[in-house]
Amino acid sequence: MFNIILFGPPGSGKGTQSERLVLKYGLKHLSTGDILRSEIAGQTPLGSEAKKFMDKGQLVPDEIVIGMISSALNNNTQATGFLFDGFPRTEAQAEALDKLLKLKQTEIGAVLALLVSEEELVQRLLNRGLTSGRSDDNNVEVIRARIIEYHQKTSAVADYYRKFNKVFNIPGEGSVDEIFEGLCAKMDEKMQSQ
Ligand code: B4P
């Protein structure tokens, strides 16, 4: 089983590249952002709680997202590997994920970190906001708040996995194809050395 985390700030291409990586490597895609948006669309109690945070550009509380990932792992016992997209986003989430994977006698094989400048992130998210209908994409202040949350809480996740030599930086600017090639080169190298 080979599990990866696709890591990076909001708008760095995690969702875009995840779609391609899961097709190529047969991984099960787990995106906490997608799960939260489907809870909001289904008007569930979890969704209405999460929306309060997402609309302000804040992270949803750890206990909510850790519970979601725990259920998703239990519901996908046949998976041959997971791609975690947008999770973990805090050190507490990273520690919880490691414990959940250990119970399943597996671990994170690599953290692929997409590097993108802040101005490019803001531009991409504003562009997506023109068509996505996402309330967290169409307001520059909310976008900046998401980037601040990333620096204050999420960048520590990379430091956590760096202690285990699992973080690999991948250039995240350029065409979607070029970035995908960079990701695949590192994936292939890590899978072969496993
Ligand atoms: P997410 O759904 O994870 O969304 P994201 O970080 O905004 O986007 P992503 O990085 O996947 O987007 P992509 O670059 O592909 O999170 C949304 C919110 O949910 C969070 O703010 C938080 O509130 C909550 N949440 C989710 N997980 C959580 C957790 N674990 N804990 C707490 N809260 C959590 O796409 C961006 C745009 O760039 C697209 O329009 C795309 O087409 C474009 N793009 C992609 N690659 C490009 C390229 N190479 N060149 C130009 N444009 C590109």
mmCIF file of C-alpha atoms and ligand atoms in Angstrom:
data_model
loop_
_atom_site.group_PDB
_atom_site.id
_atom_site.type_symbol
_atom_site.label_atom_id
_atom_site.label_comp_id
_atom_site.label_asym_id
_atom_site.label_seq_id
_atom_site.Cartn_x
_atom_site.Cartn_y
_atom_site.Cartn_z
ATOM 1 C CA MET A 1 0.000 0.000 0.000
ATOM 2 C CA PHE A 2 1.431 3.409 -0.966
ATOM 3 C CA ASN A 3 -0.199 6.504 0.549
ATOM 4 C CA ILE A 4 0.598 10.097 -0.315
ATOM 5 C CA ILE A 5 -0.310 13.549 0.882
ATOM 6 C CA LEU A 6 -0.631 16.215 -1.782
ATOM 7 C CA PHE A 7 0.334 19.315 0.143
ATOM 8 C CA GLY A 8 0.256 23.039 -0.593
ATOM 9 C CA PRO A 9 -1.499 26.340 0.073
ATOM 10 C CA PRO A 10 -5.059 27.058 -1.129
ATOM 11 C CA GLY A 11 -5.083 27.246 -4.914
ATOM 12 C CA SER A 12 -1.765 25.443 -5.361
ATOM 13 C CA GLY A 13 -3.302 22.774 -7.606
ATOM 14 C CA LYS A 14 -4.026 20.002 -5.113
ATOM 15 C CA GLY A 15 -7.511 19.266 -6.442
ATOM 16 C CA THR A 16 -6.432 19.654 -10.077
ATOM 17 C CA GLN A 17 -3.434 17.326 -9.806
ATOM 18 C CA SER A 18 -5.188 14.824 -7.501
ATOM 19 C CA GLU A 19 -7.687 13.987 -10.232
ATOM 20 C CA ARG A 20 -4.829 12.944 -12.534
ATOM 21 C CA LEU A 21 -2.733 11.174 -9.910
ATOM 22 C CA VAL A 22 -5.587 8.934 -8.728
ATOM 23 C CA LEU A 23 -6.300 7.880 -12.315
ATOM 24 C CA LYS A 24 -2.668 7.063 -13.068
ATOM 25 C CA TYR A 25 -1.817 5.278 -9.809
ATOM 26 C CA GLY A 26 -5.192 3.755 -8.853
ATOM 27 C CA LEU A 27 -5.275 5.533 -5.497
ATOM 28 C CA LYS A 28 -8.409 6.335 -3.502
ATOM 29 C CA HIS A 29 -8.832 10.141 -3.461
ATOM 30 C CA LEU A 30 -9.788 11.610 -0.078
ATOM 31 C CA SER A 31 -10.332 15.387 -0.212
ATOM 32 C CA THR A 32 -11.608 16.925 3.014
ATOM 33 C CA GLY A 33 -12.646 20.040 1.049
ATOM 34 C CA ASP A 34 -14.807 17.924 -1.297
ATOM 35 C CA ILE A 35 -16.334 15.969 1.602
ATOM 36 C CA LEU A 36 -17.135 19.220 3.460
ATOM 37 C CA ARG A 37 -18.703 20.790 0.348
ATOM 38 C CA SER A 38 -20.873 17.715 -0.182
ATOM 39 C CA GLU A 39 -22.018 17.918 3.466
ATOM 40 C CA ILE A 40 -22.910 21.595 2.871
ATOM 41 C CA ALA A 41 -24.803 20.741 -0.339
ATOM 42 C CA GLY A 42 -26.683 17.992 1.541
ATOM 43 C CA GLN A 43 -27.574 20.522 4.277
ATOM 44 C CA THR A 44 -26.389 18.154 7.014
ATOM 45 C CA PRO A 45 -25.669 19.384 10.600
ATOM 46 C CA LEU A 46 -21.932 18.783 9.947
ATOM 47 C CA GLY A 47 -22.154 20.834 6.736
ATOM 48 C CA SER A 48 -23.891 23.790 8.377
ATOM 49 C CA GLU A 49 -21.296 23.811 11.177
ATOM 50 C CA ALA A 50 -18.393 23.616 8.678
ATOM 51 C CA LYS A 51 -19.841 26.379 6.462
ATOM 52 C CA LYS A 52 -19.504 28.937 9.276
ATOM 53 C CA PHE A 53 -15.721 28.460 9.192
ATOM 54 C CA MET A 54 -15.238 27.975 5.450
ATOM 55 C CA ASP A 55 -17.117 31.166 4.552
ATOM 56 C CA LYS A 56 -14.635 33.132 6.671
ATOM 57 C CA GLY A 57 -11.590 31.397 5.201
ATOM 58 C CA GLN A 58 -10.907 29.579 8.479
ATOM 59 C CA LEU A 59 -10.042 25.948 9.024
ATOM 60 C CA VAL A 60 -12.861 23.680 10.175
ATOM 61 C CA PRO A 61 -12.183 22.311 13.724
ATOM 62 C CA ASP A 62 -9.840 19.319 13.899
ATOM 63 C CA GLU A 63 -12.340 16.963 15.563
ATOM 64 C CA ILE A 64 -14.759 17.350 12.639
ATOM 65 C CA VAL A 65 -12.250 16.616 9.856
ATOM 66 C CA ILE A 66 -10.423 13.852 11.769
ATOM 67 C CA GLY A 67 -13.764 12.087 12.297
ATOM 68 C CA MET A 68 -14.543 12.414 8.577
ATOM 69 C CA ILE A 69 -11.202 10.899 7.549
ATOM 70 C CA SER A 70 -11.518 8.101 10.096
ATOM 71 C CA SER A 71 -14.918 7.128 8.601
ATOM 72 C CA ALA A 72 -13.567 7.396 5.053
ATOM 73 C CA LEU A 73 -10.685 5.037 5.871
ATOM 74 C CA ASN A 74 -13.100 2.537 7.439
ATOM 75 C CA ASN A 75 -15.394 2.746 4.408
ATOM 76 C CA ASN A 76 -12.575 1.991 1.943
ATOM 77 C CA THR A 77 -10.955 -1.154 3.270
ATOM 78 C CA GLN A 78 -10.328 -2.450 -0.274
ATOM 79 C CA ALA A 79 -8.206 0.552 -1.321
ATOM 80 C CA THR A 80 -4.641 -0.207 -2.399
ATOM 81 C CA GLY A 81 -3.443 3.283 -1.457
ATOM 82 C CA PHE A 82 -4.832 6.692 -0.506
ATOM 83 C CA LEU A 83 -4.165 10.178 -1.837
ATOM 84 C CA PHE A 84 -4.924 12.709 0.905
ATOM 85 C CA ASP A 85 -5.813 16.100 -0.631
ATOM 86 C CA GLY A 86 -6.177 19.072 1.729
ATOM 87 C CA PHE A 87 -5.631 16.849 4.775
ATOM 88 C CA PRO A 88 -3.834 17.049 7.185
ATOM 89 C CA ARG A 89 -3.967 20.826 7.606
ATOM 90 C CA THR A 90 -2.754 21.055 11.234
ATOM 91 C CA GLU A 91 -0.139 19.199 13.219
ATOM 92 C CA ALA A 92 -2.919 17.607 15.327
ATOM 93 C CA GLN A 93 -4.500 16.264 12.118
ATOM 94 C CA ALA A 94 -1.121 14.882 11.006
ATOM 95 C CA GLU A 95 -0.618 13.063 14.307
ATOM 96 C CA ALA A 96 -4.161 11.677 14.162
ATOM 97 C CA LEU A 97 -3.652 10.479 10.575
ATOM 98 C CA ASP A 98 -0.429 8.683 11.487
ATOM 99 C CA LYS A 99 -2.255 6.868 14.322
ATOM 100 C CA LEU A 100 -5.187 5.897 12.076
ATOM 101 C CA LEU A 101 -2.827 4.537 9.406
ATOM 102 C CA LYS A 102 -0.781 2.648 11.993
ATOM 103 C CA LEU A 103 -3.949 0.837 13.098
ATOM 104 C CA LYS A 104 -4.229 -0.314 9.478
ATOM 105 C CA GLN A 105 -0.535 -1.301 9.456
ATOM 106 C CA THR A 106 0.370 1.280 6.862
ATOM 107 C CA GLU A 107 1.861 4.801 6.749
ATOM 108 C CA ILE A 108 2.422 7.896 4.613
ATOM 109 C CA GLY A 109 4.959 7.115 1.873
ATOM 110 C CA ALA A 110 5.555 10.671 0.664
ATOM 111 C CA VAL A 111 4.334 14.241 1.096
ATOM 112 C CA LEU A 112 4.447 16.014 -2.278
ATOM 113 C CA ALA A 113 4.466 19.773 -1.618
ATOM 114 C CA LEU A 114 3.442 22.132 -4.436
ATOM 115 C CA LEU A 115 5.321 25.451 -4.435
ATOM 116 C CA VAL A 116 3.374 28.454 -5.787
ATOM 117 C CA SER A 117 3.829 32.203 -5.159
ATOM 118 C CA GLU A 118 1.163 34.050 -3.184
ATOM 119 C CA GLU A 119 0.132 36.373 -6.020
ATOM 120 C CA GLU A 120 -0.397 33.393 -8.337
ATOM 121 C CA LEU A 121 -2.530 31.688 -5.641
ATOM 122 C CA VAL A 122 -4.784 34.731 -5.246
ATOM 123 C CA GLN A 123 -5.174 35.092 -9.020
ATOM 124 C CA ARG A 124 -6.071 31.407 -9.503
ATOM 125 C CA LEU A 125 -8.652 31.442 -6.718
ATOM 126 C CA LEU A 126 -10.270 34.660 -7.940
ATOM 127 C CA ASN A 127 -10.437 33.135 -11.441
ATOM 128 C CA ARG A 128 -12.043 29.976 -10.076
ATOM 129 C CA GLY A 129 -14.476 32.166 -8.099
ATOM 130 C CA LEU A 130 -15.856 33.523 -11.389
ATOM 131 C CA THR A 131 -17.368 30.119 -12.195
ATOM 132 C CA SER A 132 -17.179 27.816 -9.151
ATOM 133 C CA GLY A 133 -19.948 29.399 -7.103
ATOM 134 C CA ARG A 134 -17.710 28.830 -4.070
ATOM 135 C CA SER A 135 -18.293 31.513 -1.448
ATOM 136 C CA ASP A 136 -14.666 31.190 -0.275
ATOM 137 C CA ASP A 137 -13.249 31.980 -3.747
ATOM 138 C CA ASN A 138 -14.994 35.199 -4.761
ATOM 139 C CA ASN A 139 -13.737 37.580 -2.082
ATOM 140 C CA VAL A 140 -10.099 38.631 -1.951
ATOM 141 C CA GLU A 141 -10.201 39.148 1.828
ATOM 142 C CA VAL A 142 -11.445 35.591 2.420
ATOM 143 C CA ILE A 143 -8.730 34.302 0.070
ATOM 144 C CA ARG A 144 -6.054 36.220 2.001
ATOM 145 C CA ALA A 145 -7.500 34.842 5.273
ATOM 146 C CA ARG A 146 -7.128 31.296 3.886
ATOM 147 C CA ILE A 147 -3.499 31.984 3.005
ATOM 148 C CA ILE A 148 -2.854 33.392 6.508
ATOM 149 C CA GLU A 149 -4.436 30.231 8.039
ATOM 150 C CA TYR A 150 -2.090 28.213 5.836
ATOM 151 C CA HIS A 151 1.008 30.037 7.138
ATOM 152 C CA GLN A 152 -0.143 29.992 10.780
ATOM 153 C CA LYS A 153 -1.418 26.419 11.026
ATOM 154 C CA THR A 154 -0.823 24.310 7.931
ATOM 155 C CA SER A 155 2.813 24.939 6.988
ATOM 156 C CA ALA A 156 3.715 23.210 10.310
ATOM 157 C CA VAL A 157 2.437 19.967 8.761
ATOM 158 C CA ALA A 158 5.387 19.999 6.341
ATOM 159 C CA ASP A 159 7.783 20.553 9.281
ATOM 160 C CA TYR A 160 6.196 17.570 11.042
ATOM 161 C CA TYR A 161 6.771 15.210 8.078
ATOM 162 C CA ARG A 162 10.227 16.666 7.374
ATOM 163 C CA LYS A 163 11.363 15.038 10.632
ATOM 164 C CA PHE A 164 10.728 11.712 8.887
ATOM 165 C CA ASN A 165 12.351 12.836 5.570
ATOM 166 C CA LYS A 166 9.033 12.439 3.773
ATOM 167 C CA VAL A 167 8.591 15.902 2.200
ATOM 168 C CA PHE A 168 9.474 16.562 -1.453
ATOM 169 C CA ASN A 169 9.030 20.003 -3.008
ATOM 170 C CA ILE A 170 7.554 20.103 -6.503
ATOM 171 C CA PRO A 171 7.379 23.299 -8.628
ATOM 172 C CA GLY A 172 3.672 24.224 -8.780
ATOM 173 C CA GLU A 173 3.798 26.955 -11.461
ATOM 174 C CA GLY A 174 3.685 26.270 -15.181
ATOM 175 C CA SER A 175 1.246 24.175 -17.186
ATOM 176 C CA VAL A 176 -0.872 21.494 -15.488
ATOM 177 C CA ASP A 177 0.974 18.877 -17.618
ATOM 178 C CA GLU A 178 4.440 20.075 -16.575
ATOM 179 C CA ILE A 179 3.507 20.040 -12.898
ATOM 180 C CA PHE A 180 1.972 16.570 -13.270
ATOM 181 C CA GLU A 181 5.237 15.303 -14.793
ATOM 182 C CA GLY A 182 7.176 16.603 -11.779
ATOM 183 C CA LEU A 183 4.771 14.874 -9.401
ATOM 184 C CA CYS A 184 4.888 11.567 -11.309
ATOM 185 C CA ALA A 185 8.697 11.551 -11.416
ATOM 186 C CA LYS A 186 8.821 11.770 -7.614
ATOM 187 C CA MET A 187 5.955 9.263 -7.184
ATOM 188 C CA ASP A 188 7.719 6.707 -9.400
ATOM 189 C CA GLU A 189 11.004 7.169 -7.574
ATOM 190 C CA LYS A 190 9.427 6.730 -4.126
ATOM 191 C CA MET A 191 7.252 3.770 -5.131
ATOM 192 C CA GLN A 192 10.270 1.953 -6.602
ATOM 193 C CA SER A 193 12.382 2.516 -3.504
ATOM 194 C CA GLN A 194 9.629 1.278 -1.175
HETATM 195 P P1 B4P B 1 -9.935 22.758 -0.295
HETATM 196 O O1 B4P B 1 -11.134 22.164 -0.896
HETATM 197 O O2 B4P B 1 -8.842 21.834 0.132
HETATM 198 O O3 B4P B 1 -9.485 23.788 -1.381
HETATM 199 P P2 B4P B 1 -8.272 24.642 -1.820
HETATM 200 O O4 B4P B 1 -7.119 24.471 -0.894
HETATM 201 O O5 B4P B 1 -8.838 25.992 -2.020
HETATM 202 O O6 B4P B 1 -7.932 24.239 -3.270
HETATM 203 P P3 B4P B 1 -6.981 23.373 -4.127
HETATM 204 O O7 B4P B 1 -5.533 23.618 -3.783
HETATM 205 O O8 B4P B 1 -7.428 21.961 -4.137
HETATM 206 O O9 B4P B 1 -7.394 24.028 -5.521
HETATM 207 P P4 B4P B 1 -6.690 23.910 -6.888
HETATM 208 O O10 B4P B 1 -5.346 24.511 -6.642
HETATM 209 O O11 B4P B 1 -6.759 22.596 -7.516
HETATM 210 O O12 B4P B 1 -10.326 23.627 1.016
HETATM 211 C C1 B4P B 1 -11.397 24.544 1.071
HETATM 212 C C2 B4P B 1 -11.719 24.900 2.535
HETATM 213 O O13 B4P B 1 -12.229 23.731 3.240
HETATM 214 C C3 B4P B 1 -10.567 25.370 3.434
HETATM 215 O O14 B4P B 1 -10.296 26.746 3.290
HETATM 216 C C4 B4P B 1 -11.090 24.997 4.853
HETATM 217 O O15 B4P B 1 -11.999 25.945 5.328
HETATM 218 C C5 B4P B 1 -11.838 23.699 4.620
HETATM 219 N N1 B4P B 1 -11.011 22.500 4.852
HETATM 220 C C6 B4P B 1 -10.678 21.555 3.902
HETATM 221 N N2 B4P B 1 -9.894 20.601 4.467
HETATM 222 C C7 B4P B 1 -9.731 20.938 5.776
HETATM 223 C C8 B4P B 1 -8.993 20.362 6.859
HETATM 224 N N3 B4P B 1 -8.263 19.249 6.701
HETATM 225 N N4 B4P B 1 -9.015 20.969 8.081
HETATM 226 C C9 B4P B 1 -9.725 22.075 8.256
HETATM 227 N N5 B4P B 1 -10.433 22.694 7.264
HETATM 228 C C10 B4P B 1 -10.441 22.144 6.033
HETATM 229 O O16 B4P B 1 -7.442 24.893 -7.811
HETATM 230 C C11 B4P B 1 -7.372 26.310 -7.723
HETATM 231 C C12 B4P B 1 -7.563 26.931 -9.082
HETATM 232 O O17 B4P B 1 -6.295 26.973 -9.737
HETATM 233 C C13 B4P B 1 -8.504 26.158 -10.013
HETATM 234 O O18 B4P B 1 -9.332 27.079 -10.669
HETATM 235 C C14 B4P B 1 -7.564 25.487 -10.998
HETATM 236 O O19 B4P B 1 -8.141 25.325 -12.275
HETATM 237 C C15 B4P B 1 -6.407 26.469 -11.056
HETATM 238 N N6 B4P B 1 -5.140 25.840 -11.396
HETATM 239 C C16 B4P B 1 -4.683 24.634 -10.954
HETATM 240 N N7 B4P B 1 -3.469 24.374 -11.476
HETATM 241 C C17 B4P B 1 -3.142 25.466 -12.254
HETATM 242 C C18 B4P B 1 -1.995 25.807 -13.051
HETATM 243 N N8 B4P B 1 -0.946 24.994 -13.178
HETATM 244 N N9 B4P B 1 -1.990 26.995 -13.677
HETATM 245 C C19 B4P B 1 -3.045 27.831 -13.567
HETATM 246 N N10 B4P B 1 -4.162 27.563 -12.842
HETATM 247 C C20 B4P B 1 -4.200 26.392 -12.184
#
